[in-house]
Coordinates of N, CA and C in Angstrom, one line a residue:
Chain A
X1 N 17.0 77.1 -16.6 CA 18.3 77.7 -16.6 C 19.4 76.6 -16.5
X2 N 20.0 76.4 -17.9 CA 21.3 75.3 -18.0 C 22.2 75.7 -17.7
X3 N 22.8 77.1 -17.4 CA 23.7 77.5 -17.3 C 24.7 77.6 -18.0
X4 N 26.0 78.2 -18.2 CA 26.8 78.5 -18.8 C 27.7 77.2 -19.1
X5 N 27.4 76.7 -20.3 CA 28.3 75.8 -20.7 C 29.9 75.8 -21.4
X6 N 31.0 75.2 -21.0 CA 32.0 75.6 -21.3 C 32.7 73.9 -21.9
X7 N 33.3 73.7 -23.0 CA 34.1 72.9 -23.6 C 35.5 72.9 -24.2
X8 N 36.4 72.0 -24.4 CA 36.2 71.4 -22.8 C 36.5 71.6 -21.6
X9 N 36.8 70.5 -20.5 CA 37.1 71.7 -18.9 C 38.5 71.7 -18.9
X10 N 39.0 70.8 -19.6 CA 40.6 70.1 -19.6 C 41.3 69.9 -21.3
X11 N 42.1 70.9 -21.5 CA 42.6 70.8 -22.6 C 44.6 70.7 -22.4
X12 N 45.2 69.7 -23.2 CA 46.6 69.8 -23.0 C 47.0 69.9 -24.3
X13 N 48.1 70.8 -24.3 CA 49.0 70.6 -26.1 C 50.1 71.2 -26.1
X14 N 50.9 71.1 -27.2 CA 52.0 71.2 -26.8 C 52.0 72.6 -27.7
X15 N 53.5 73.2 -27.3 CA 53.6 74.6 -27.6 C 53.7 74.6 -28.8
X16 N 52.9 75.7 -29.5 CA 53.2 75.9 -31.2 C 52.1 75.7 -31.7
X17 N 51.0 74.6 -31.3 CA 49.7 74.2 -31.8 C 48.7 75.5 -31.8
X18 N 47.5 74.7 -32.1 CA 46.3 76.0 -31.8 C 45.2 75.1 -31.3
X19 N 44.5 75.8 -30.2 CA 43.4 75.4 -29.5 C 42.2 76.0 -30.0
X20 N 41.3 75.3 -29.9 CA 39.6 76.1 -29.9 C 39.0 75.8 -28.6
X21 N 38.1 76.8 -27.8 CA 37.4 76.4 -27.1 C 35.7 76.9 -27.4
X22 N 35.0 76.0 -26.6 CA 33.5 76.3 -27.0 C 32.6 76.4 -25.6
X23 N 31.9 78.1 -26.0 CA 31.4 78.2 -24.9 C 29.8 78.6 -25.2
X24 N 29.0 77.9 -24.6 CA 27.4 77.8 -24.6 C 27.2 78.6 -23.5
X25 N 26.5 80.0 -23.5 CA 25.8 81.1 -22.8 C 24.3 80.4 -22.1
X26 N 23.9 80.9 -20.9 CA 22.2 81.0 -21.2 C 21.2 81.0 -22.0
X27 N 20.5 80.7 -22.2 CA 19.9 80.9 -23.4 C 19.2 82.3 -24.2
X28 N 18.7 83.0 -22.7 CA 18.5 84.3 -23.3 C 19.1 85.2 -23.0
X29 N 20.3 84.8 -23.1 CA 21.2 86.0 -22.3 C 22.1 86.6 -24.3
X30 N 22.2 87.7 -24.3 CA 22.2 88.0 -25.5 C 23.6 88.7 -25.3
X31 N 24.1 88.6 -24.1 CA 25.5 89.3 -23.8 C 26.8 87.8 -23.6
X32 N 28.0 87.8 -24.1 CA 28.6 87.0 -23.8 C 29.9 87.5 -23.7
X33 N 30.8 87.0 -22.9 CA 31.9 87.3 -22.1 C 33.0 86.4 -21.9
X34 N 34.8 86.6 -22.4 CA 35.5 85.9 -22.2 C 36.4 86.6 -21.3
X35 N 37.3 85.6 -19.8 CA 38.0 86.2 -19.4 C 39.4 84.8 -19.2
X36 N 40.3 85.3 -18.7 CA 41.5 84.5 -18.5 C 41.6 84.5 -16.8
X37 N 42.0 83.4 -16.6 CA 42.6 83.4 -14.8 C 43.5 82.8 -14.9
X38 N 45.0 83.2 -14.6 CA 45.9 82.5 -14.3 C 46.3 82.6 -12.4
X39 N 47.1 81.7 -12.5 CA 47.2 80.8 -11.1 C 47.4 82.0 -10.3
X40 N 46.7 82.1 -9.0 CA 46.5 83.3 -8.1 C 45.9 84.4 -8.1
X41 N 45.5 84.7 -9.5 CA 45.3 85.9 -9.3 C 43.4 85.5 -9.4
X42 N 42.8 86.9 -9.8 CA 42.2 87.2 -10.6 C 41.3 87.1 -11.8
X43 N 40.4 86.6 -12.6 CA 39.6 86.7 -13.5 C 40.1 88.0 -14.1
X44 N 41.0 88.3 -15.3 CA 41.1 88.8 -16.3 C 40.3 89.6 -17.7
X45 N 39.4 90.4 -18.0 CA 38.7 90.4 -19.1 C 39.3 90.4 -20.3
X46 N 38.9 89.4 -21.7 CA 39.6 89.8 -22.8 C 38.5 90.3 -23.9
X47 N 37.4 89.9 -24.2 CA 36.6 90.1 -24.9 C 34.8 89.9 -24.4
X48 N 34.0 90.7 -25.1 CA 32.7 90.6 -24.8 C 32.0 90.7 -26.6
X49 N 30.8 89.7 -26.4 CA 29.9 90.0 -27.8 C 28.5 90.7 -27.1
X50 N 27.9 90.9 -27.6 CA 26.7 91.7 -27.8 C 26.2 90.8 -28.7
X51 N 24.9 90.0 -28.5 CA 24.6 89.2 -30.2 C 25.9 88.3 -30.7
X52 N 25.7 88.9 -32.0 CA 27.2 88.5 -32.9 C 28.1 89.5 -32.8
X53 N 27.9 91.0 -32.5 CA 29.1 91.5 -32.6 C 30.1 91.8 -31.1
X54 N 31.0 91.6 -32.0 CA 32.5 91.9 -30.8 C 32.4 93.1 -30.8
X55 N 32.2 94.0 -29.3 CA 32.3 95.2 -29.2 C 33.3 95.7 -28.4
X56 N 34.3 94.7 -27.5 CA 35.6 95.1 -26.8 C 35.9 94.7 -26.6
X57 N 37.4 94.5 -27.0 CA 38.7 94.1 -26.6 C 39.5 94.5 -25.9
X58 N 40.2 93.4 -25.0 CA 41.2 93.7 -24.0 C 42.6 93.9 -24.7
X59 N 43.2 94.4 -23.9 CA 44.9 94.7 -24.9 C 45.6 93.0 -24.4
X60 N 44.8 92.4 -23.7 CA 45.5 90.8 -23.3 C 45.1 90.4 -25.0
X61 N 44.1 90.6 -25.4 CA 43.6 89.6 -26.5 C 44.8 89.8 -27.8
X62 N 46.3 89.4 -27.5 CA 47.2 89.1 -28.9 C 46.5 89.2 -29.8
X63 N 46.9 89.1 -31.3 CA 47.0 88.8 -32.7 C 46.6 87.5 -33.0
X64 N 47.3 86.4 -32.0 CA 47.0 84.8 -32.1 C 45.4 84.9 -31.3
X65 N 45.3 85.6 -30.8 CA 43.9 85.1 -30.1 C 42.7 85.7 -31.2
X66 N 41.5 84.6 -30.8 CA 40.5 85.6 -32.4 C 39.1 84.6 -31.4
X67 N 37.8 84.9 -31.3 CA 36.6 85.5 -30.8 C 35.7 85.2 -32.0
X68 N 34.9 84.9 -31.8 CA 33.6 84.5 -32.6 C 32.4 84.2 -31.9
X69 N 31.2 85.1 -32.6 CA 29.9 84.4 -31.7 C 29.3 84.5 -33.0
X70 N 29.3 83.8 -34.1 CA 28.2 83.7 -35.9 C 27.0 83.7 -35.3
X71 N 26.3 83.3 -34.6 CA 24.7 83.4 -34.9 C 24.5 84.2 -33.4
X72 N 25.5 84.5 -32.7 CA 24.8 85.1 -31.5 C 24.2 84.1 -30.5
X73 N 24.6 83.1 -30.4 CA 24.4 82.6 -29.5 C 25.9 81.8 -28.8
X74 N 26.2 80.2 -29.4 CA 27.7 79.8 -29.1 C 29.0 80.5 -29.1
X75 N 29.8 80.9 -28.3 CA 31.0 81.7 -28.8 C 32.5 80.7 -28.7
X76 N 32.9 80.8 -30.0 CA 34.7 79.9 -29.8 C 35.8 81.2 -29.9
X77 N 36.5 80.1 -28.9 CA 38.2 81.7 -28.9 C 38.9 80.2 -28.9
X78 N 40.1 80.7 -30.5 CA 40.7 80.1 -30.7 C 42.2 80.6 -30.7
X79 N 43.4 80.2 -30.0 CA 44.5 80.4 -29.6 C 44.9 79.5 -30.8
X80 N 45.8 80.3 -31.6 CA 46.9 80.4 -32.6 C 48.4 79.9 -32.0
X81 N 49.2 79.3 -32.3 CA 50.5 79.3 -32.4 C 50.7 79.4 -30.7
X82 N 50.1 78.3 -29.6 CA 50.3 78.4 -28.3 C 51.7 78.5 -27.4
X83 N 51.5 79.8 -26.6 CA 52.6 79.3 -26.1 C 53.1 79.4 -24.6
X84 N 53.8 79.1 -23.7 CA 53.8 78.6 -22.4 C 53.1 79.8 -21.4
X85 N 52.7 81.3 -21.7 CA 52.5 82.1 -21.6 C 50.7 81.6 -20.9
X86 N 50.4 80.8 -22.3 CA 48.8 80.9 -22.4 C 48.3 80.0 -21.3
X87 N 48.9 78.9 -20.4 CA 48.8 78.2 -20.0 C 47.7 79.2 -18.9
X88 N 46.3 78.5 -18.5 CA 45.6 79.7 -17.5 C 44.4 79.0 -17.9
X89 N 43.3 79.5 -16.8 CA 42.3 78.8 -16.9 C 41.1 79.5 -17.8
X90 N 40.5 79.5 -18.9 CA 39.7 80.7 -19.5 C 38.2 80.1 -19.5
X91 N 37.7 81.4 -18.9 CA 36.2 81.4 -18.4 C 35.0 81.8 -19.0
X92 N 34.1 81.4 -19.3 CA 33.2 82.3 -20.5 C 31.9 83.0 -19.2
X93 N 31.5 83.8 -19.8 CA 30.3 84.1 -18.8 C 29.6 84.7 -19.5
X94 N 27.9 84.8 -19.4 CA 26.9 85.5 -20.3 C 26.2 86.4 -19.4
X95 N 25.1 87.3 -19.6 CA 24.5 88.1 -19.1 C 22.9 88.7 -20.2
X96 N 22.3 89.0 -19.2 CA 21.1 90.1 -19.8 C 21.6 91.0 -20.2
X97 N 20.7 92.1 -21.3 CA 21.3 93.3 -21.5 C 21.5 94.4 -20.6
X98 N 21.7 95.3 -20.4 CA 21.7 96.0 -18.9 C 22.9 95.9 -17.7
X99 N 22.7 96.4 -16.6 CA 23.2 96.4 -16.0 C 22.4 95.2 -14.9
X100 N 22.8 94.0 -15.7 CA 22.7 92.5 -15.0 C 23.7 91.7 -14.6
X101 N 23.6 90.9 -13.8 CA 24.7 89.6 -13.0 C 25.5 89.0 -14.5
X102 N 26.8 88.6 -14.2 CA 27.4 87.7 -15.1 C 27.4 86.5 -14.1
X103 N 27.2 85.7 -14.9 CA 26.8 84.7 -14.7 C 28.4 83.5 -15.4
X104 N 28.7 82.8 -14.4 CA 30.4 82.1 -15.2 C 30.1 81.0 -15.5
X105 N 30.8 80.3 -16.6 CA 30.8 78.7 -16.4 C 31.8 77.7 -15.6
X106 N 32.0 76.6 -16.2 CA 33.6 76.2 -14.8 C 34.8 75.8 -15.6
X107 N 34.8 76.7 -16.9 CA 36.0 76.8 -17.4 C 36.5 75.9 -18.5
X108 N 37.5 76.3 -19.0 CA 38.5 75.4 -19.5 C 39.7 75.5 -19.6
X109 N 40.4 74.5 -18.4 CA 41.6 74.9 -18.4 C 42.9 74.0 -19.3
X110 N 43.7 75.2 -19.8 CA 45.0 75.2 -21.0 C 46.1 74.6 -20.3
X111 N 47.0 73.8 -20.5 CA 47.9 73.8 -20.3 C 49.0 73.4 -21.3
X112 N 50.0 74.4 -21.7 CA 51.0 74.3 -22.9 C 52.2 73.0 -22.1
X113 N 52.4 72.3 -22.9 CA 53.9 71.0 -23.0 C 54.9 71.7 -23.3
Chain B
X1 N 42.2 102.7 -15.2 CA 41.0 102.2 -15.1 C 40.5 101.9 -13.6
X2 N 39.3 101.2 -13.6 CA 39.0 101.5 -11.9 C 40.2 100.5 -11.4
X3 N 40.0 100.7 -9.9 CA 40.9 99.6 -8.9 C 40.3 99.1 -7.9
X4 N 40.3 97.7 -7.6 CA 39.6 96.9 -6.6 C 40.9 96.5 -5.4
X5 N 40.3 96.8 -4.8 CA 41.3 96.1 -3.6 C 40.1 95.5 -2.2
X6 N 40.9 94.4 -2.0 CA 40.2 93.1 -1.3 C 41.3 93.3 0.3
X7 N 40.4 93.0 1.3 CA 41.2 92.6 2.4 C 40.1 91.8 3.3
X8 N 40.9 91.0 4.1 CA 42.3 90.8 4.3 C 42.8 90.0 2.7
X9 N 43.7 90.0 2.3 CA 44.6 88.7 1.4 C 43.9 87.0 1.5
X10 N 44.2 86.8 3.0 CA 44.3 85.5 3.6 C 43.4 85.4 5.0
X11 N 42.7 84.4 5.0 CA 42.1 84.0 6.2 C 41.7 83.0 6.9
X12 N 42.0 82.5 8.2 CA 42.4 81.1 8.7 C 40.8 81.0 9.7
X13 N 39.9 80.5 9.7 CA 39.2 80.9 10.6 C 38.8 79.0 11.3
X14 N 38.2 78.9 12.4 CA 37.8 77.8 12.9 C 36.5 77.7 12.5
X15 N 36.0 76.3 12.4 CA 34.5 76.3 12.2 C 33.5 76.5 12.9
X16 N 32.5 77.4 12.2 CA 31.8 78.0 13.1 C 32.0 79.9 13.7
X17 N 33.2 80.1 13.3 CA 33.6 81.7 13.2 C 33.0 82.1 12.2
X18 N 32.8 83.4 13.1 CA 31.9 84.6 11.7 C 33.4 85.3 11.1
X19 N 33.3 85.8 9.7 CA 34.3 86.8 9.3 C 33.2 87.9 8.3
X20 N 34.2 88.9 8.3 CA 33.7 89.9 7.3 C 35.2 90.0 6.2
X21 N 34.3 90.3 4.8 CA 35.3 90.7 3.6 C 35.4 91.9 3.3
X22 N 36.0 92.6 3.1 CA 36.2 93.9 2.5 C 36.4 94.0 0.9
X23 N 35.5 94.8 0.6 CA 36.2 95.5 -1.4 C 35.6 96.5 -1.6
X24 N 37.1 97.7 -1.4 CA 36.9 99.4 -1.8 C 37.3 99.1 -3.6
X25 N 36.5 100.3 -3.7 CA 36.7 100.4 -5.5 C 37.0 101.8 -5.7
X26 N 37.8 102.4 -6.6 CA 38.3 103.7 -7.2 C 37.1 104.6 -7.7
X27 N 36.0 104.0 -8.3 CA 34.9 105.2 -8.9 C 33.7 104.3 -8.9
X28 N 32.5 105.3 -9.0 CA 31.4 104.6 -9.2 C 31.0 103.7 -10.1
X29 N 30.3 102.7 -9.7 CA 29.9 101.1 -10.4 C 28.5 100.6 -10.5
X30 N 28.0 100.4 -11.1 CA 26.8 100.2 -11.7 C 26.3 98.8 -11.7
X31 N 27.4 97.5 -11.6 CA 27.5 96.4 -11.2 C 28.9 96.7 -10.4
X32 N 28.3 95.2 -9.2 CA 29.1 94.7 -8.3 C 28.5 93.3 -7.8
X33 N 29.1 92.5 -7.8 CA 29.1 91.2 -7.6 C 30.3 90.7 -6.9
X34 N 29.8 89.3 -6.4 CA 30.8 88.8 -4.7 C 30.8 87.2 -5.8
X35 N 31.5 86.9 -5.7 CA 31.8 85.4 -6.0 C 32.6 84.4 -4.9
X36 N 32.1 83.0 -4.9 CA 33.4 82.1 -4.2 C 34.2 81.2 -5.6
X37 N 34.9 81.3 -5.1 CA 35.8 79.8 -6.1 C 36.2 79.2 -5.2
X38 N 35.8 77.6 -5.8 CA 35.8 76.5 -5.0 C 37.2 75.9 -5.5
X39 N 37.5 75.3 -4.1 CA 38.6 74.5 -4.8 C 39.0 73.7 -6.2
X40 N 37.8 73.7 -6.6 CA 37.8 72.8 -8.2 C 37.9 73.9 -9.2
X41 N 37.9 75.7 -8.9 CA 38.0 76.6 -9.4 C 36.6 77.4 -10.2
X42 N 35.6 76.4 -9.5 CA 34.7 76.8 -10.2 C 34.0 78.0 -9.4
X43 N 33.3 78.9 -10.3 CA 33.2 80.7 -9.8 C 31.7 80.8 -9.4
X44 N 31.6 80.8 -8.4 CA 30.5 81.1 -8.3 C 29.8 82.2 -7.4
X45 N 28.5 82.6 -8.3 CA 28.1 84.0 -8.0 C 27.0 84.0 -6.5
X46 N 27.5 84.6 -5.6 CA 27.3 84.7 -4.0 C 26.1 86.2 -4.3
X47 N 26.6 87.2 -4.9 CA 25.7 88.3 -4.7 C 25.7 89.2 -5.7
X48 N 24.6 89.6 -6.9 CA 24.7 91.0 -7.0 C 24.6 92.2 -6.5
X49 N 24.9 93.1 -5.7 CA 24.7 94.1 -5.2 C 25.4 95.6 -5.3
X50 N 24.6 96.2 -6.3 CA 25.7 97.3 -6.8 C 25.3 98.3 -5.6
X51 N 24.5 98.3 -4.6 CA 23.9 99.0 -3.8 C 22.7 98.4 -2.8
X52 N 23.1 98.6 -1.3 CA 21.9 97.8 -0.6 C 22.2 96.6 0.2
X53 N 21.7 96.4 0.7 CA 21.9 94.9 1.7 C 21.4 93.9 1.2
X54 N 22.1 92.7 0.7 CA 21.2 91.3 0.4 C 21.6 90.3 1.5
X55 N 20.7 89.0 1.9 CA 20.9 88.1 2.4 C 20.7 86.6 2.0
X56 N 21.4 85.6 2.4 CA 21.3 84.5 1.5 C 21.8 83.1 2.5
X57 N 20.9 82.9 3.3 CA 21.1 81.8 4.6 C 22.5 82.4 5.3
X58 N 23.2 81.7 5.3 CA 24.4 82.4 6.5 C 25.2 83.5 6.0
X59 N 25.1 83.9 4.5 CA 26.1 85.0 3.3 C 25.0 86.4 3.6
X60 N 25.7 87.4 3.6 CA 24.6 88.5 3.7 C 26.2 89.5 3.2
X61 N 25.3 90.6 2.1 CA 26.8 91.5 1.7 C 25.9 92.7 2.0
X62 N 26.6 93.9 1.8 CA 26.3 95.2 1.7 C 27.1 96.2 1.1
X63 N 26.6 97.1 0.8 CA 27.2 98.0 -0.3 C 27.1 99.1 -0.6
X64 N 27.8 100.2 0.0 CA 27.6 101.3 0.5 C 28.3 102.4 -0.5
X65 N 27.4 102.2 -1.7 CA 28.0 102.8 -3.2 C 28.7 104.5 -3.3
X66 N 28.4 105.3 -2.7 CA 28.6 106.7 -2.1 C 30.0 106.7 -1.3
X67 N 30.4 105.5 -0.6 CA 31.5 105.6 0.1 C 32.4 104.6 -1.1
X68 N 32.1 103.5 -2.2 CA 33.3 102.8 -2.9 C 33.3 102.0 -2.0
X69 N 32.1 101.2 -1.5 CA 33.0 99.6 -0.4 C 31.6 98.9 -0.5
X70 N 32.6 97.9 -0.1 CA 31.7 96.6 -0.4 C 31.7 95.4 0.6
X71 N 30.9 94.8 1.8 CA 31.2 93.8 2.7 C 30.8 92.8 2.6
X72 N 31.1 91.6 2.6 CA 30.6 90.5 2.3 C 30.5 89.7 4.0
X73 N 29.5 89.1 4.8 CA 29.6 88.4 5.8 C 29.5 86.9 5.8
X74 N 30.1 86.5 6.1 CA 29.7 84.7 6.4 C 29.6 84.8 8.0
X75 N 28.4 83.8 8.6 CA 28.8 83.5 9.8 C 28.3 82.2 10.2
X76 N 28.8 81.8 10.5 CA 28.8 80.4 11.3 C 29.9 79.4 10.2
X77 N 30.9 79.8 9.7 CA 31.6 79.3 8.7 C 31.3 77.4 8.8
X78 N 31.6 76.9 7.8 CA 31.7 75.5 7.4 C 32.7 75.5 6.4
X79 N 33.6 74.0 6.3 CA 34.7 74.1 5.7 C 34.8 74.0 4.7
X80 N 33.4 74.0 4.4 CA 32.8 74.1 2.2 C 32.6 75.3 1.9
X81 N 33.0 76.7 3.1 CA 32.8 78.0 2.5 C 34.5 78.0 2.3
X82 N 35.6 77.4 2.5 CA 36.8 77.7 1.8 C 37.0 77.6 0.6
X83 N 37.8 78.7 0.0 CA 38.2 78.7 -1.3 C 38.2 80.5 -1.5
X84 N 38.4 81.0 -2.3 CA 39.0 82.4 -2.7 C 37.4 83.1 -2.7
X85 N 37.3 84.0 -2.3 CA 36.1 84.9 -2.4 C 36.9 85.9 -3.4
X86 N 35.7 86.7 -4.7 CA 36.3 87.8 -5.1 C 35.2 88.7 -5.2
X87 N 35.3 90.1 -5.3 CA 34.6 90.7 -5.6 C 34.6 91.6 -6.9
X88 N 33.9 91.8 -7.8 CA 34.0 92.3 -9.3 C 33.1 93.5 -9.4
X89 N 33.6 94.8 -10.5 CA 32.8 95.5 -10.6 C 32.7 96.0 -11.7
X90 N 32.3 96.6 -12.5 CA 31.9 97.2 -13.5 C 31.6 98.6 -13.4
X91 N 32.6 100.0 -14.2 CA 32.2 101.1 -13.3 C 31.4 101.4 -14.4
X92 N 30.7 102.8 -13.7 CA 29.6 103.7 -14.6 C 30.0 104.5 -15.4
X93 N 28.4 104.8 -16.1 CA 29.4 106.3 -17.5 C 30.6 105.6 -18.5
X94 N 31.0 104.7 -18.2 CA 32.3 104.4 -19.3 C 31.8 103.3 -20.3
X95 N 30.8 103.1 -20.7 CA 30.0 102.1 -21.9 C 30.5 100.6 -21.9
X96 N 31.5 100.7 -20.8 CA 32.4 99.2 -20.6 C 31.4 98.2 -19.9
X97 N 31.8 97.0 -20.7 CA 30.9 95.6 -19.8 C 31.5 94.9 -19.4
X98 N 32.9 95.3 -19.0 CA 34.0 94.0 -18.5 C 33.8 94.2 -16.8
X99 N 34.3 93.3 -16.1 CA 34.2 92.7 -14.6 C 35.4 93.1 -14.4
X100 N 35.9 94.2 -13.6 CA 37.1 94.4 -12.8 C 37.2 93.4 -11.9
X101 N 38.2 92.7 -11.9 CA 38.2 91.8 -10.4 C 39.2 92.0 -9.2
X102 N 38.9 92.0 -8.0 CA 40.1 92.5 -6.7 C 40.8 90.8 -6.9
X103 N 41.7 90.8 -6.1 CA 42.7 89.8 -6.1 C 42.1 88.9 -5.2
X104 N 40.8 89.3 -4.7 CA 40.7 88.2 -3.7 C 40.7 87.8 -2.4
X105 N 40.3 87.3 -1.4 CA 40.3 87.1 -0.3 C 40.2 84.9 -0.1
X106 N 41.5 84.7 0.3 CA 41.9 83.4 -0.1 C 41.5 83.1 2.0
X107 N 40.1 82.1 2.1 CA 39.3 81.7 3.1 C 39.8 79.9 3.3
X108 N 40.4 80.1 4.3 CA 40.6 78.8 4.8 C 39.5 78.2 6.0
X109 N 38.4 77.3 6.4 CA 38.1 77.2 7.5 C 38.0 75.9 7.6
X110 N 38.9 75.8 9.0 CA 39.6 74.8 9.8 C 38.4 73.6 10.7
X111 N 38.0 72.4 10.6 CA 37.4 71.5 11.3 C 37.6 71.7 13.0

């Protein structure tokens, strides 16, 4: 168990660009999970895969934000057109199917210029 | 949607004090899990327990699913158990797999 891998942990750019981030699950964890933490609060949910497919979205997940897992395993969320809003730390986490532990990685945190 | 609420907010304790956490939830939950975040922000998972007592060297939670609450213990604190405790849940019947998260229980412990 490698755990939940997340790339990278530190991202900077300036407002208007677009980000990718890349997040490596468990290995047989066939559930994958994106959430957002901004400063003080809370772990946020925006999106979960099943496999490859996206089966929920958060009403956080904008238009600019967009979610991929192609083979069901790696998942990237890539922010569009960034802006001072998105600045927050985003978390990926996988799981068994069921009613099992999410399991988090240690992030990658955004910060807009 | 459900609602988590965490108490106390804030907590100052000396080392070597025991504390207890609190997290009531709005409806029934099917997962529940305790996390710490460390000062470096990184999340880590302390307990599953959607129901039942677990123990884990000095961490022991309990989970009293019929009443909506949730206790987390530390005792004998150390100043590497500071950092935000949260507790997450996931309610039942609604086909949802997202982590509700409470705000938190922000653990200071003092040398």
């Amino acid at each position: 168990d490698t755990g939940v891998s997340q790339n990278p942990r530190h991202k900077i750019t300036k407002r208007g660009q677009n980000v990718t981030f890349r997040c490596d699950p468990i290995s047989e964890h066939n559930r994958l999970y994106w959430y957002r933490q901004t400063l003080g609060q809370g772990p946020e949910f925006l999106t979960y895969f099943q496999n490859e497919a996206q089966l929920e979205k958060s009403r956080l997940l904008s238009d600019r934000f967009s979610a991929e897992r192609p083979k069901g395993s790696f998942s990237t969320l890539e922010i569009q057109r960034t802006e001072q809003g998105d600045s927050a730390m985003y978390l990926c986490a996988s799981s068994l199917e069921g009613a099992r532990p999410q399991h988090f990685g240690d992030g990658t945190r955004l910060s807009i210029l | 949607g459900i609602q988590v609420e965490q108490s106390p907010p804030d907590l100052i304790l000396q080392e070597g004090a025991n504390s207890t956490l609190r997290c009531n939830f709005s409806d029934s939950v099917n997962n529940l899990q305790w996390f710490h975040q460390n000062p470096w922000g990184q999340l880590i998972n302390l307990f599953y327990i959607p129901s039942g007592t677990k123990q884990n060297g000095r961490l022991s939670a309990t989970t009293v699913a019929t009443e909506r609450y949730s206790l987390l213990y530390i005792s004998s604190s150390q100043t590497t158990d500071s950092g935000v405790y949260f507790c997450a849940v996931n309610p039942m019947d609604t086909g949802r797999r997202a982590l509700t998260f409470g705000s938190g229980t922000r653990l200071q412990v003092q040398p």
